[in-house]
XYZ file of C-alpha atoms in Angstrom:
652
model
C 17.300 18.374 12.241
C 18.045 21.094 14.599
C 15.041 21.279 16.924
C 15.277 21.650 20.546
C 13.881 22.894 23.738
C 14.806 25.934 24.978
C 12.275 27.099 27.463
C 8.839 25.844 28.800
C 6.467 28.791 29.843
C 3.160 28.625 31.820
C 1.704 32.087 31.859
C -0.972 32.732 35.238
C -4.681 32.916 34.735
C -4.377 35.221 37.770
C -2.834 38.431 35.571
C -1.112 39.905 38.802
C 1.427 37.093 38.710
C 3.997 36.856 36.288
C 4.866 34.420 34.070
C 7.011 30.766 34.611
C 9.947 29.747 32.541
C 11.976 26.735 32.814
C 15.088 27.038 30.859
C 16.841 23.871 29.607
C 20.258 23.251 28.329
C 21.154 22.494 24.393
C 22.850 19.534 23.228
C 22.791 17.858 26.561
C 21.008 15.592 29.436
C 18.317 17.835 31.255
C 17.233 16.524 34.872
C 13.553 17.618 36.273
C 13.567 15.589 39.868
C 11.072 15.761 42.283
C 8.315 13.789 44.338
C 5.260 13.017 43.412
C 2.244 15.100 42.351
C 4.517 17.760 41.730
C 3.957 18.189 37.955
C 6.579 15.895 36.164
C 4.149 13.857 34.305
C 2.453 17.246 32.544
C 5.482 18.507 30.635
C 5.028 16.110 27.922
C 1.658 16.734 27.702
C 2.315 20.477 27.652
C 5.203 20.421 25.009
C 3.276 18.057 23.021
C -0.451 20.534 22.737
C 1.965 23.701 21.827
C 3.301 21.485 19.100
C 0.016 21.635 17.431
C -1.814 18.011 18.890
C -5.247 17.436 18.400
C -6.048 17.388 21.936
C -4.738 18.207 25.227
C -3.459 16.008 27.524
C -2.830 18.319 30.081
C -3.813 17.306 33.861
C -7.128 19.194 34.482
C -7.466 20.801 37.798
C -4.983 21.634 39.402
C -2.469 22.830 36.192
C -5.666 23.922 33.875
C -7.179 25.896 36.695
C -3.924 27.987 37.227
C -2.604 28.529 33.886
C -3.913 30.196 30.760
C -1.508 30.028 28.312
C 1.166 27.571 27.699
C 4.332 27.863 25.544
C 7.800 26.754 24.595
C 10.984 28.173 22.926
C 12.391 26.159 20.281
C 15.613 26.227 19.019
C 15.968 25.984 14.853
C 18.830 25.937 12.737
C 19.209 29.386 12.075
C 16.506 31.191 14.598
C 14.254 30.271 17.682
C 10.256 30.002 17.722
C 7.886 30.691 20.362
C 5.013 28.651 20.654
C 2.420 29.575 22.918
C -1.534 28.094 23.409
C -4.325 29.440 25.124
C -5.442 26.717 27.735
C -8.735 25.053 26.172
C -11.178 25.463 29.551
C -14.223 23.205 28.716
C -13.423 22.130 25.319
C -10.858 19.267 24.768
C -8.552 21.603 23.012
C -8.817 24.856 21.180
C -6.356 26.229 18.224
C -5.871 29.642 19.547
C -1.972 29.858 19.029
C 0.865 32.654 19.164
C 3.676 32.262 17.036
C 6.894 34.263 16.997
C 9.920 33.782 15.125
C 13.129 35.765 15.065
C 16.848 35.397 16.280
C 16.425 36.176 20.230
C 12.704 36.084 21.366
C 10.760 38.149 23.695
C 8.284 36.573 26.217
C 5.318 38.477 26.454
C 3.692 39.089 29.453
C -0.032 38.365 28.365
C 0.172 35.754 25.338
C -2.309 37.048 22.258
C -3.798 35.030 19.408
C -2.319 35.865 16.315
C -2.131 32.377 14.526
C -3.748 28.678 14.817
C -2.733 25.617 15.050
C -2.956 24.272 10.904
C -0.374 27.410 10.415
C 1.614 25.811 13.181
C 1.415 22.606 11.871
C 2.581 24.163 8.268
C 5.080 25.988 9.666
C 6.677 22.638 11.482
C 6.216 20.543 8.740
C 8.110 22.639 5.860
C 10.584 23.293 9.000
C 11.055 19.183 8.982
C 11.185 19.050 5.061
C 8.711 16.555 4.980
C 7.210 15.756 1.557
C 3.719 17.021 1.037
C 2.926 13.688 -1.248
C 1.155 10.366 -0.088
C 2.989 7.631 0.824
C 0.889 4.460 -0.542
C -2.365 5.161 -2.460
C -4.704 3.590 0.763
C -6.660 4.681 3.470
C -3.399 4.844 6.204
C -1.299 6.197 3.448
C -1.826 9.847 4.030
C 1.887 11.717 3.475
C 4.423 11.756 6.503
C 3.402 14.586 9.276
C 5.415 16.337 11.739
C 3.229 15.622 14.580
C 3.810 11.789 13.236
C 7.367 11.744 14.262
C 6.491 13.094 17.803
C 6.394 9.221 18.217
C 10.082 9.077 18.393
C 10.233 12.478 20.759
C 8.347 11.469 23.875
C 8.388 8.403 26.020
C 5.530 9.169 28.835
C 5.428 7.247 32.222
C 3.034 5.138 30.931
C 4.935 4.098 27.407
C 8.646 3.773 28.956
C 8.539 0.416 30.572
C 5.865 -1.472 28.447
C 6.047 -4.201 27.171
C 3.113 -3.764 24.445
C 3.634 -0.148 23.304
C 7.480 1.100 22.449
C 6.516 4.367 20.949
C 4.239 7.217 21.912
C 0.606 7.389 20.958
C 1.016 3.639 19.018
C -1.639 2.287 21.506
C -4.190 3.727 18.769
C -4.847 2.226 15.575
C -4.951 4.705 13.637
C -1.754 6.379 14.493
C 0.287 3.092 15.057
C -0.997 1.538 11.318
C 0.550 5.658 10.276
C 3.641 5.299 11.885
C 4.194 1.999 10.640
C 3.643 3.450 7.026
C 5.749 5.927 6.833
C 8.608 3.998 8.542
C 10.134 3.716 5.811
C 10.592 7.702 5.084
C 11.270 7.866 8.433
C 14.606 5.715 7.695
C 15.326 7.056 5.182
C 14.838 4.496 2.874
C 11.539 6.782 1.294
C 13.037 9.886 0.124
C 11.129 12.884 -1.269
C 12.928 11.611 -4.838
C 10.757 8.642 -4.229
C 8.016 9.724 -3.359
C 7.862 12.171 -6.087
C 8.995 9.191 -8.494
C 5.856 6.991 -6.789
C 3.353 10.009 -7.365
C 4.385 10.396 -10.775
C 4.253 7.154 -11.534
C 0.730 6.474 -10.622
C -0.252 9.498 -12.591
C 1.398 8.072 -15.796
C 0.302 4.367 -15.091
C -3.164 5.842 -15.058
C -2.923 7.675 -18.090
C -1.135 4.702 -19.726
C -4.373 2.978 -18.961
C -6.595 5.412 -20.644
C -4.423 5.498 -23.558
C -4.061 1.845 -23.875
C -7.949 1.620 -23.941
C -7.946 4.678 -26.436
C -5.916 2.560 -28.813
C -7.467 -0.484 -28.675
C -10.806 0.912 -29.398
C -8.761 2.878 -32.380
C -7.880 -0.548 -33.746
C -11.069 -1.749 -33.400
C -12.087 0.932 -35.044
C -9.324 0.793 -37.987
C -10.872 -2.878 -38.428
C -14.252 -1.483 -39.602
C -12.762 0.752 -41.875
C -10.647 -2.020 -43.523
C -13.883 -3.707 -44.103
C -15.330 -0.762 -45.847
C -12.683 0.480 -47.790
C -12.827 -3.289 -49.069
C -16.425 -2.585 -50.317
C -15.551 0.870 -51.530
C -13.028 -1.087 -53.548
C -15.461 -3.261 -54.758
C -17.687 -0.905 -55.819
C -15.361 1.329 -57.301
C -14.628 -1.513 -59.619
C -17.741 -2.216 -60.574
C -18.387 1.485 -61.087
C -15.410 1.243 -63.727
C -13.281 3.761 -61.396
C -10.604 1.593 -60.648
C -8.381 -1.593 -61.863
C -9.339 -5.061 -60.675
C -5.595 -5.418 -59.488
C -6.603 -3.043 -56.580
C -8.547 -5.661 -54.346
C -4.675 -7.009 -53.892
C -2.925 -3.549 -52.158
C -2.844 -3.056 -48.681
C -5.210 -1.163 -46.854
C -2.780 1.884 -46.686
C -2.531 1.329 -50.180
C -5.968 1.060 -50.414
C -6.844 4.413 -48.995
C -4.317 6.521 -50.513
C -5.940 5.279 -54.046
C -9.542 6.049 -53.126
C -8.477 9.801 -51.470
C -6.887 9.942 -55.493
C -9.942 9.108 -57.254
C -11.776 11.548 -55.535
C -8.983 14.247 -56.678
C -8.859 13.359 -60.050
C -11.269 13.667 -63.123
C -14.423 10.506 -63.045
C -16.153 12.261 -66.279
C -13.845 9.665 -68.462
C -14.423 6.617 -66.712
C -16.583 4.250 -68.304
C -18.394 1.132 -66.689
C -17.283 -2.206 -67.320
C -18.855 -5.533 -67.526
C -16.071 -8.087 -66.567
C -16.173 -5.496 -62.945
C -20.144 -5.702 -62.535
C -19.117 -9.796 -63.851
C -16.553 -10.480 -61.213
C -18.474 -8.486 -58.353
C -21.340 -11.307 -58.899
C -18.861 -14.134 -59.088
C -17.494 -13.088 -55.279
C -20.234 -13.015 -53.832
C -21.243 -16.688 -55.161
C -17.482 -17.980 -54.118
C -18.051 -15.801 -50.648
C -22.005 -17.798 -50.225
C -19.618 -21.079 -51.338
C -16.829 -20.326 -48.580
C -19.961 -19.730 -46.270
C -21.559 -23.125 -46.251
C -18.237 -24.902 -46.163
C -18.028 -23.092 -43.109
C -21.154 -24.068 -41.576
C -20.478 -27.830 -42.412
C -17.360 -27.984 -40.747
C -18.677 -25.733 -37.784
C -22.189 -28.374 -37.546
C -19.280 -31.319 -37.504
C -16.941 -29.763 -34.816
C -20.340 -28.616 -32.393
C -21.134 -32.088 -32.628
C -17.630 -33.675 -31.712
C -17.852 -30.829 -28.984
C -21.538 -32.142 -27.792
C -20.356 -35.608 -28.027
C -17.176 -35.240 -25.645
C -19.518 -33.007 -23.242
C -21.597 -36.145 -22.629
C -18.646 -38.500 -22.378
C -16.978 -36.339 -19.582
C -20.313 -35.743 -17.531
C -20.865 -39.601 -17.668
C -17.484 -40.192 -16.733
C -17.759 -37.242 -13.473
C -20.973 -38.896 -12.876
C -19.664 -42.790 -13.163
C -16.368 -41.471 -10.858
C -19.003 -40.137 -8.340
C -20.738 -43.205 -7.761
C -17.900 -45.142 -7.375
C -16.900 -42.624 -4.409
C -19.870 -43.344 -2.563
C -19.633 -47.197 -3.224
C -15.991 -46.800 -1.530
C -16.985 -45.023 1.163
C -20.001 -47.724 1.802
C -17.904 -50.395 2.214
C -14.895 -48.925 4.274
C -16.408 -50.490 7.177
C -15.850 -53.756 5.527
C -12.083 -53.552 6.444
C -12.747 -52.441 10.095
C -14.925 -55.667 10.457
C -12.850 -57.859 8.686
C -9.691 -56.589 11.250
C -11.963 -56.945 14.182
C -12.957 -60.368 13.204
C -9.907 -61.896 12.663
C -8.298 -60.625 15.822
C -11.301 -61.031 17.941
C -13.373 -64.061 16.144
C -16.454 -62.203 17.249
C -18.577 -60.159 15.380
C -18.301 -56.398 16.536
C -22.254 -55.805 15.125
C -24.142 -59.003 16.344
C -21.592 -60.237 18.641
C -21.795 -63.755 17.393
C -18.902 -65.413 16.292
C -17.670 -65.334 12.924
C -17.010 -68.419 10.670
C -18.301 -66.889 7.231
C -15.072 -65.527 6.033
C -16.352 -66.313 2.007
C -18.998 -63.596 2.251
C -16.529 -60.575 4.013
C -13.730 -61.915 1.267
C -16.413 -61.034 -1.284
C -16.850 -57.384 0.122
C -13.071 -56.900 0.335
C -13.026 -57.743 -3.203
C -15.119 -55.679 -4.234
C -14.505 -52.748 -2.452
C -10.522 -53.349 -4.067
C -11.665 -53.749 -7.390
C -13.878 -50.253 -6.968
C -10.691 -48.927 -5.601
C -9.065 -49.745 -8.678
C -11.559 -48.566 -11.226
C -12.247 -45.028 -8.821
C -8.063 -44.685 -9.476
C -8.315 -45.241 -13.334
C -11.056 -42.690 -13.400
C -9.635 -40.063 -11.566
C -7.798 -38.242 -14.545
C -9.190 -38.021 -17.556
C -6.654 -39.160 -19.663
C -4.338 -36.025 -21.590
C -5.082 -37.108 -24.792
C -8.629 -36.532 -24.743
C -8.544 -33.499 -22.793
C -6.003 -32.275 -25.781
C -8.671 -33.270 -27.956
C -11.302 -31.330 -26.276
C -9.415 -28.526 -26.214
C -8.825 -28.546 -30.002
C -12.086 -29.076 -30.560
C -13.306 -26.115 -28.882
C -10.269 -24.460 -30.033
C -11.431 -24.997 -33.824
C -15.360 -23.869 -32.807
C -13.415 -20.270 -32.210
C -11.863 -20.473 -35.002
C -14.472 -21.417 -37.904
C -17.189 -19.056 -35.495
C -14.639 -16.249 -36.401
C -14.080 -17.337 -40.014
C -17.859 -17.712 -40.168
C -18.650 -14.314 -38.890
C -16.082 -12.575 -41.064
C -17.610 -14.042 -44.352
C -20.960 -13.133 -43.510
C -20.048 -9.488 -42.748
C -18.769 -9.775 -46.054
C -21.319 -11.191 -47.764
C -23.707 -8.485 -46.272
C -21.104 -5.501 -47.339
C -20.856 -6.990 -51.174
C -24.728 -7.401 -51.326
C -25.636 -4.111 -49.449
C -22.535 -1.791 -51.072
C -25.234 -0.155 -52.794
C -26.239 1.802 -50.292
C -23.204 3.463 -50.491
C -24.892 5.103 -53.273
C -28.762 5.094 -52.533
C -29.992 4.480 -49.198
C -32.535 1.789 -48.449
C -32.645 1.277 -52.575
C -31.144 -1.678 -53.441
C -31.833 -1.854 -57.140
C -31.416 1.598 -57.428
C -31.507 2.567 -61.711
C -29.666 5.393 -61.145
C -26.666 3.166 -59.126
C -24.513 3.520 -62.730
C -25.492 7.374 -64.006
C -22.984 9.904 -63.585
C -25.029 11.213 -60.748
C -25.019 8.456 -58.441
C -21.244 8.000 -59.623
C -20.994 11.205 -58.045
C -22.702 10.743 -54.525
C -20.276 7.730 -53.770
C -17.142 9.856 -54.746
C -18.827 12.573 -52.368
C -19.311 9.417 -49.377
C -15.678 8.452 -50.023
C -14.075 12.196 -49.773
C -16.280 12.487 -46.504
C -15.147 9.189 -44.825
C -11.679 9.832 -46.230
C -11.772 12.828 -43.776
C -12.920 10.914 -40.683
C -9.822 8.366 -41.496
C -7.838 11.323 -41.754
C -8.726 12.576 -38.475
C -7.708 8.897 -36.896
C -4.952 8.854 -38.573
C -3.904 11.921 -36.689
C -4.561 10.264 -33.570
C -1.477 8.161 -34.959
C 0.622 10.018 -32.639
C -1.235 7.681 -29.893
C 1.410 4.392 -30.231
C 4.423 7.140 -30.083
C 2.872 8.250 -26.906
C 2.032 5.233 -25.269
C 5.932 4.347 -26.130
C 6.953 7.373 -24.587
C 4.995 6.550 -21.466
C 5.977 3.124 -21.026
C 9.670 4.269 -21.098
C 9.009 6.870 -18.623
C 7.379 4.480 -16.583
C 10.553 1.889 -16.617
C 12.761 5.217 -15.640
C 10.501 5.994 -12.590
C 9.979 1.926 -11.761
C 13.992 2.322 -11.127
C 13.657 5.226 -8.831
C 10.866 3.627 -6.639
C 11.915 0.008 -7.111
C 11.454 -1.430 -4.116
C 14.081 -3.946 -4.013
C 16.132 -1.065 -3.145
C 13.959 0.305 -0.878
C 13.842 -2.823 1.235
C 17.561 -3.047 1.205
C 17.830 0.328 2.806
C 15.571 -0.306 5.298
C 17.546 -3.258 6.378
C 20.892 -1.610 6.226
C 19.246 1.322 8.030
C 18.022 -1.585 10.808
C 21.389 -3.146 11.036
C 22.574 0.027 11.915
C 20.647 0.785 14.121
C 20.790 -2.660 15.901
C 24.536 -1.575 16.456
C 23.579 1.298 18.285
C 20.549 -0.687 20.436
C 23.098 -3.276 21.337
C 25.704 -0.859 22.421
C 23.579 1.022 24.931
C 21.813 -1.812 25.750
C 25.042 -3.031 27.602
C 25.132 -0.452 29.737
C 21.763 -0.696 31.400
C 20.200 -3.288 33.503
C 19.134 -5.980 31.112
C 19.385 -9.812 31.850
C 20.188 -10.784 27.905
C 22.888 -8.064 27.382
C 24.603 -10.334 24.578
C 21.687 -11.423 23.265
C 21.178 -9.499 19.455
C 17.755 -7.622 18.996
C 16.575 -5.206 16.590
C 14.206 -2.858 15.374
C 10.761 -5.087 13.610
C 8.907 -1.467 12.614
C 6.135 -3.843 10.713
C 5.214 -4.602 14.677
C 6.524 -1.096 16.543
C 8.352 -3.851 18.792
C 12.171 -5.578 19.075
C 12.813 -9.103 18.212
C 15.428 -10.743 20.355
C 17.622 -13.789 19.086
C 17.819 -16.222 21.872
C 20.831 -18.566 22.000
C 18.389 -21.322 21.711
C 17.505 -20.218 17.999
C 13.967 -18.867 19.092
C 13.365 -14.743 18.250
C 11.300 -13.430 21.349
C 9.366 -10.388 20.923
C 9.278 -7.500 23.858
C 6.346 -8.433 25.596
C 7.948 -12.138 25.661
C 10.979 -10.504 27.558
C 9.835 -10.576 31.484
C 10.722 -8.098 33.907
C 10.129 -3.964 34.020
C 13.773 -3.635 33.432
C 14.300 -5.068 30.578
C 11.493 -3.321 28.663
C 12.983 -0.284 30.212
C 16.742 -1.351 28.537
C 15.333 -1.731 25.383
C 12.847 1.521 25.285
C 15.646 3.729 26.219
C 18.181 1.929 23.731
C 15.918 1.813 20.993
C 14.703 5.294 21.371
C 18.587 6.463 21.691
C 19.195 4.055 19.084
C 17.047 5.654 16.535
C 18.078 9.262 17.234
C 21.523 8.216 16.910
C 21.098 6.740 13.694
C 18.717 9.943 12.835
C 21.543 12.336 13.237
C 23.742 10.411 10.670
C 21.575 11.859 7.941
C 19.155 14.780 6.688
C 16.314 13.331 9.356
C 13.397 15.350 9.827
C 13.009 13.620 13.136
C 13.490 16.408 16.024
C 16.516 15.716 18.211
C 15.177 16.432 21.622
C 13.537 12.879 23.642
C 11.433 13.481 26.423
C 11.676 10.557 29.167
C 9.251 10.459 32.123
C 10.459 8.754 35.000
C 12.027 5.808 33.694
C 13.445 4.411 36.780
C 9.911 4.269 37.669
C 10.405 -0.042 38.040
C 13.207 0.961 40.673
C 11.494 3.625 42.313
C 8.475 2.707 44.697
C 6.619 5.709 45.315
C 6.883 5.167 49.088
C 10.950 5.615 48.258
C 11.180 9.278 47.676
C 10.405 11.476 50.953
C 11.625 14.961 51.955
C 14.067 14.565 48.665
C 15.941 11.434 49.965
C 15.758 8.467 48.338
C 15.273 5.841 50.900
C 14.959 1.681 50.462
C 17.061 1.632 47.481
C 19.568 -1.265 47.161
C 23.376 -0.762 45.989
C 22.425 -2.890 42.560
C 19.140 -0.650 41.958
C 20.566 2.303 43.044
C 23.819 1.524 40.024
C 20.670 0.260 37.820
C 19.253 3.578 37.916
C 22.533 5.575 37.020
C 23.311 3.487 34.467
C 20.226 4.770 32.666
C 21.549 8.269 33.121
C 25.394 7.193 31.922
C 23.645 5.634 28.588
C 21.598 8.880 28.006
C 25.056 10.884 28.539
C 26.811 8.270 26.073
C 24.394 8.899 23.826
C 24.792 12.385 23.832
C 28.552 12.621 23.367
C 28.285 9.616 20.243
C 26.159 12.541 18.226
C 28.588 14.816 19.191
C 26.518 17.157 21.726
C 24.114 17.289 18.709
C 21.109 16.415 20.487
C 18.700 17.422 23.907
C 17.438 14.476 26.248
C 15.218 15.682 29.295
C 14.757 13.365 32.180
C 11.949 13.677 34.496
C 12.736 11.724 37.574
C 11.937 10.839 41.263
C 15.551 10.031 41.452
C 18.369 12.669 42.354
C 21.770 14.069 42.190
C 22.906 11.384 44.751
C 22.689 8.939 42.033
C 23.627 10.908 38.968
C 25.036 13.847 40.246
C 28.740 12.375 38.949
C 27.795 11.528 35.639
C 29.670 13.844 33.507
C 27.050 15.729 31.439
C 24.180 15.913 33.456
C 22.369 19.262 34.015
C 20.146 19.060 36.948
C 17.280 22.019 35.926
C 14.995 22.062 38.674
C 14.127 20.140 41.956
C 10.591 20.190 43.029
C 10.683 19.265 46.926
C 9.650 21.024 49.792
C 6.774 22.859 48.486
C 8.796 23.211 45.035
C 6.015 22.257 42.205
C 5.429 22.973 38.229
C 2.689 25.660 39.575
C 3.668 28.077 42.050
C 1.591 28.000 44.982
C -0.057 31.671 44.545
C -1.486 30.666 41.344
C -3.600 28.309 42.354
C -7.255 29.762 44.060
């Protein structure tokens, strides 16, 4: 992403003063130098509040006395953006904000409000193309943020050369458990496709759910009705409305016949005998099937009962022979004590009655034995215990299912009459009548589940849906980008790496972004984390190679990571701050002083591998006598003698 710095702008609180601008060059190495307490360490903190941060940072004092406004003039694609914020006086920041866009700004001489900073953020996200859905449905799983990838931007004096934090801001929890979340978008590994594909997919898995539960409380439901279109049935026979070859149809079957009857013309049926006959004989075969039922089920409960008993004794029986083990351990320690010393370890006499510890050895071996016979109950039975319980289910079902039908067969006549059930009028025309009028009505309310037929087709639909979306988001594939995208990267570490002052040069080490750390493969087969890895040079190396690393690997893609990096002093662990006087650098050895420009010929490297596509800005004690010959350095300001971020006549 095209995203750089073109200017940094500090505008006076004293109005008679005009403004300050620092320009910086595009696409290349930027040099600040100066001593110290000039300023350097406040121009990350000032780029990072006019890129919309939650707080400021900004030195109080000295810089926040002097200035009211600060700003900065970004380069885009296809325009540049000014920035500005008002300076937040007591409060720890304010959103006061002017933003300007076009193809060639104009600096104003008095900043005014005209936006704030969630417009800001807006603006920078859509700028970034980030995707405005969550990342993981948890509490760190908000979606990716711009100001999240300032982590990757900005490597203050205090982040550079540690050995615990290797990005910016990760020494908080809350922003280093973010960052490690949306890693993976970051690589891209997580693309908005993804995302969109994960989104969806929860959606749908949710309302899979629902319908899932819809249907199974439809089948449920279909169950009932089975039941009473059987009794309809029945009665519908015994009314003389229908053939006794009808109890044998399906339920669809069923259904369809009864929604007939209640089209066609009753007036000619006539009641039969043989169906009032046969309605009695079910119910005395259905009262027969019962107590069968119950026999068997009494027989089985007390088989169950029975084996209950059988495995508590034997838990109980296994228990006590535990704790008879366990008393006579000790027997063995004597018995070894005695035979190598002859003396009693507990009365100190000596021993001669080996019969009586031979009789406590023996029995503690034969309790041995018995506690390893009775530690499994043996498969058979437990098979049989299962089966019995198994068959309990079963007949308890079977059991249940008659009854129900019992109680339909001997109550069906309230289809007819309610709460009557030896209603005279059960076989008149009349009451003939009131059951086809029951039946139309609960025809109806079938009717209207049947519609809800659609519901199987739909859950079909959604379960293939789901598989199609599973394939977008599977996360095999995710985790096999990330690790090609790490590999890469490792390349890139390793490369610049070489060029610095590291001891393990040809050592491997990558990117673990689980841990916001490297892991380094010693040649003894042991991985060593950064903090393992002694010395303030070599967690300088591998800050400044991992950092270029990433933005290398960023600019080989669509990245909405910005490709400007901010370092602050990072030859800090060369330079003493007694070293730099009247702009000289003094005390430093030949191997320091090629340590230090080494840094600089990595950063310039780094530069030309992304094909000038990309803005590093160095703020450094150091000076042009070390790097002034590395091709690709632009030296923007020196702050010595007096020189400093705020002009002397600003400050009161």
């Amino acid at each position: 992403m095209q995203f750089q710095i073109e200017k940094l702008i500090l505008w006076p609180k004293k109005q008679e003063y005009a403004y300050k601008d620092i320009s910086l060059n595009l696409n290349s190495v930027n040099v600040i130098t100066g001593d110290s307490q000039t300023g350097k360490s406040a121009i990350i903190p000032i780029i990072d509040y006019c890129l919309a941060s939650g707080e400021c940072y900004i030195p109080t004092q000295t810089i926040r006395n002097a200035c009211s406004w600060f700003g900065v003039v970004l380069k885009l694609e296809k325009s540049s953006v000014l920035l500005a914020r008002r300076e937040p006086g007591a409060q720890k920041s304010t959103s006061d904000m002017m933003f300007i866009q076009g193809e060639k700004i104009e600096i104003p001489d008095i900043p005014e409000k005209n936006s704030n900073c969630q417009v800001v953020k807006r603006f920078l996200d859509e700028h970034a193309r980030l995707s405005f859905l969550e990342t993981e449905d948890n509490y760190y799983g908000s979606r990716p943020a711009f100001r999240d990838l300032m982590s990757f931007c900005f490597q203050p004096q205090n982040v550079v050369a540690n050995a615990n934090i290797l990005f910016y801001k990760t020494d908080k929890t809350d922003h280093r458990n973010k960052l490690i979340n949306i890693f993976p978008y970051v690589l891209g590994a997580i693309t908005p496709e993804v995302l969109s594909a994960r989104q969806e997919l929860m959606d749908l898995q949710r309302k899979l759910k629902r319908k899932e539960s819809d249907y199974e409380k439809l089948c449920k439901l279909t169950i009932r009705w089975e039941n009473e279109i059987k009794a309809w049935i029945s009665v519908a026979i015994e009314l003389g409305l229908l053939e006794e070859n009808c109890r044998n149809m399906s339920f669809e079957e069923q259904l369809l016949l009864l929604q007939e009857l209640v089209k066609n013309n009753t007036e000619e049926k006539v009641i039969k005998s043989n169906g009032i006959i046969k309605i009695s004989e079910e119910i005395v075969l259905l009262r027969e099937k019962e107590n069968e039922l119950a026999m068997e089920l009494a027989k089985y409960k007390s088989r169950h009962i029975e084996m209950s008993q059988l495995m508590k004794s034997v838990s109980e029986y296994r228990d006590a022979l535990s704790i008879q083990v366990e008393r006579l351990n000790i027997t063995e320690w004597l018995d070894e004590k005695a035979r190598k010393e002859h003396i009693c370890p507990v009365c100190q006499q000596k021993c001669s009655d080996n019969i009586q510890r031979n009789m406590y050895l023996n029995r503690l071996e034969d309790n041995r034995k018995k506690k390893k016979q009775m530690e499994e109950i043996p498969a058979a039975f437990e098979r049989e215990y299962d089966m019995v319980k198994g068959q309990i289910q079963r007949l308890t079902e079977e059991l249940a299912a008659v009854q129900k039908r019992i109680r339909i067969e001997e109550n069906k006549q309230r289809h007819l009459e309610e709460n009557d059930e030896h209603n005279p009028n059960r076989y008149t025309l009349d009451g003939i009548s009131r059951f086809l009028g029951k039946i139309e009505y609960a025809s109806e309310a079938i009717a209207a589940l049947e519609a809800d037929g659609e519901l199987s087709a739909e859950i079909t639909k959604l379960r293939e849906k789901i598989g199609k979306l599973k394939k977008i988001a599977d996360e095999s594939v995710i985790k096999r980008k990330i690790e090609n995208a790490i590999m890469k990267i490792s390349v890139k570490q390793i490369e610049l790496l070489k060029l610095m002052d590291a001891e393990r040069p040809d050592d491997p080490f990558r990117l673990d972004y689980k841990n916001l750390t490297v892991e380094i493969d010693g040649k003894d087969g042991r991985k060593d984390y950064l903090w393992e890895i002694g010395s303030g040079s070599n967690w300088l190396a591998y800050h400044i190679s991992t950092i270029l690393g990433l933005q290398e690997f960023f600019s080989t893609f669509q990245s909405s990571v910005p490709n400007f990096v901010v370092f602050d002093q990072p030859s800090q662990v060369y330079f003493p701050h007694s070293s730099v006087d009247d702009g000289e650098v003094r005390n430093l050895g030949d191997l320091d002083r090629k340590a230090v420009k080494s840094i600089f010929i990595a950063m310039a490297k780094c530069i030309s591998d992304v094909n000038n596509n990309m803005q590093i800005l160095v703020l450094e004690h150091a000076d042009s006598s070390i790097y002034g010959d590395v091709k690709g350095i632009n030296e923007v300001c020196v702050w010595r003698n007096g020189e400093k971020l705020i002009p002397a006549e600003w400050i009161e």
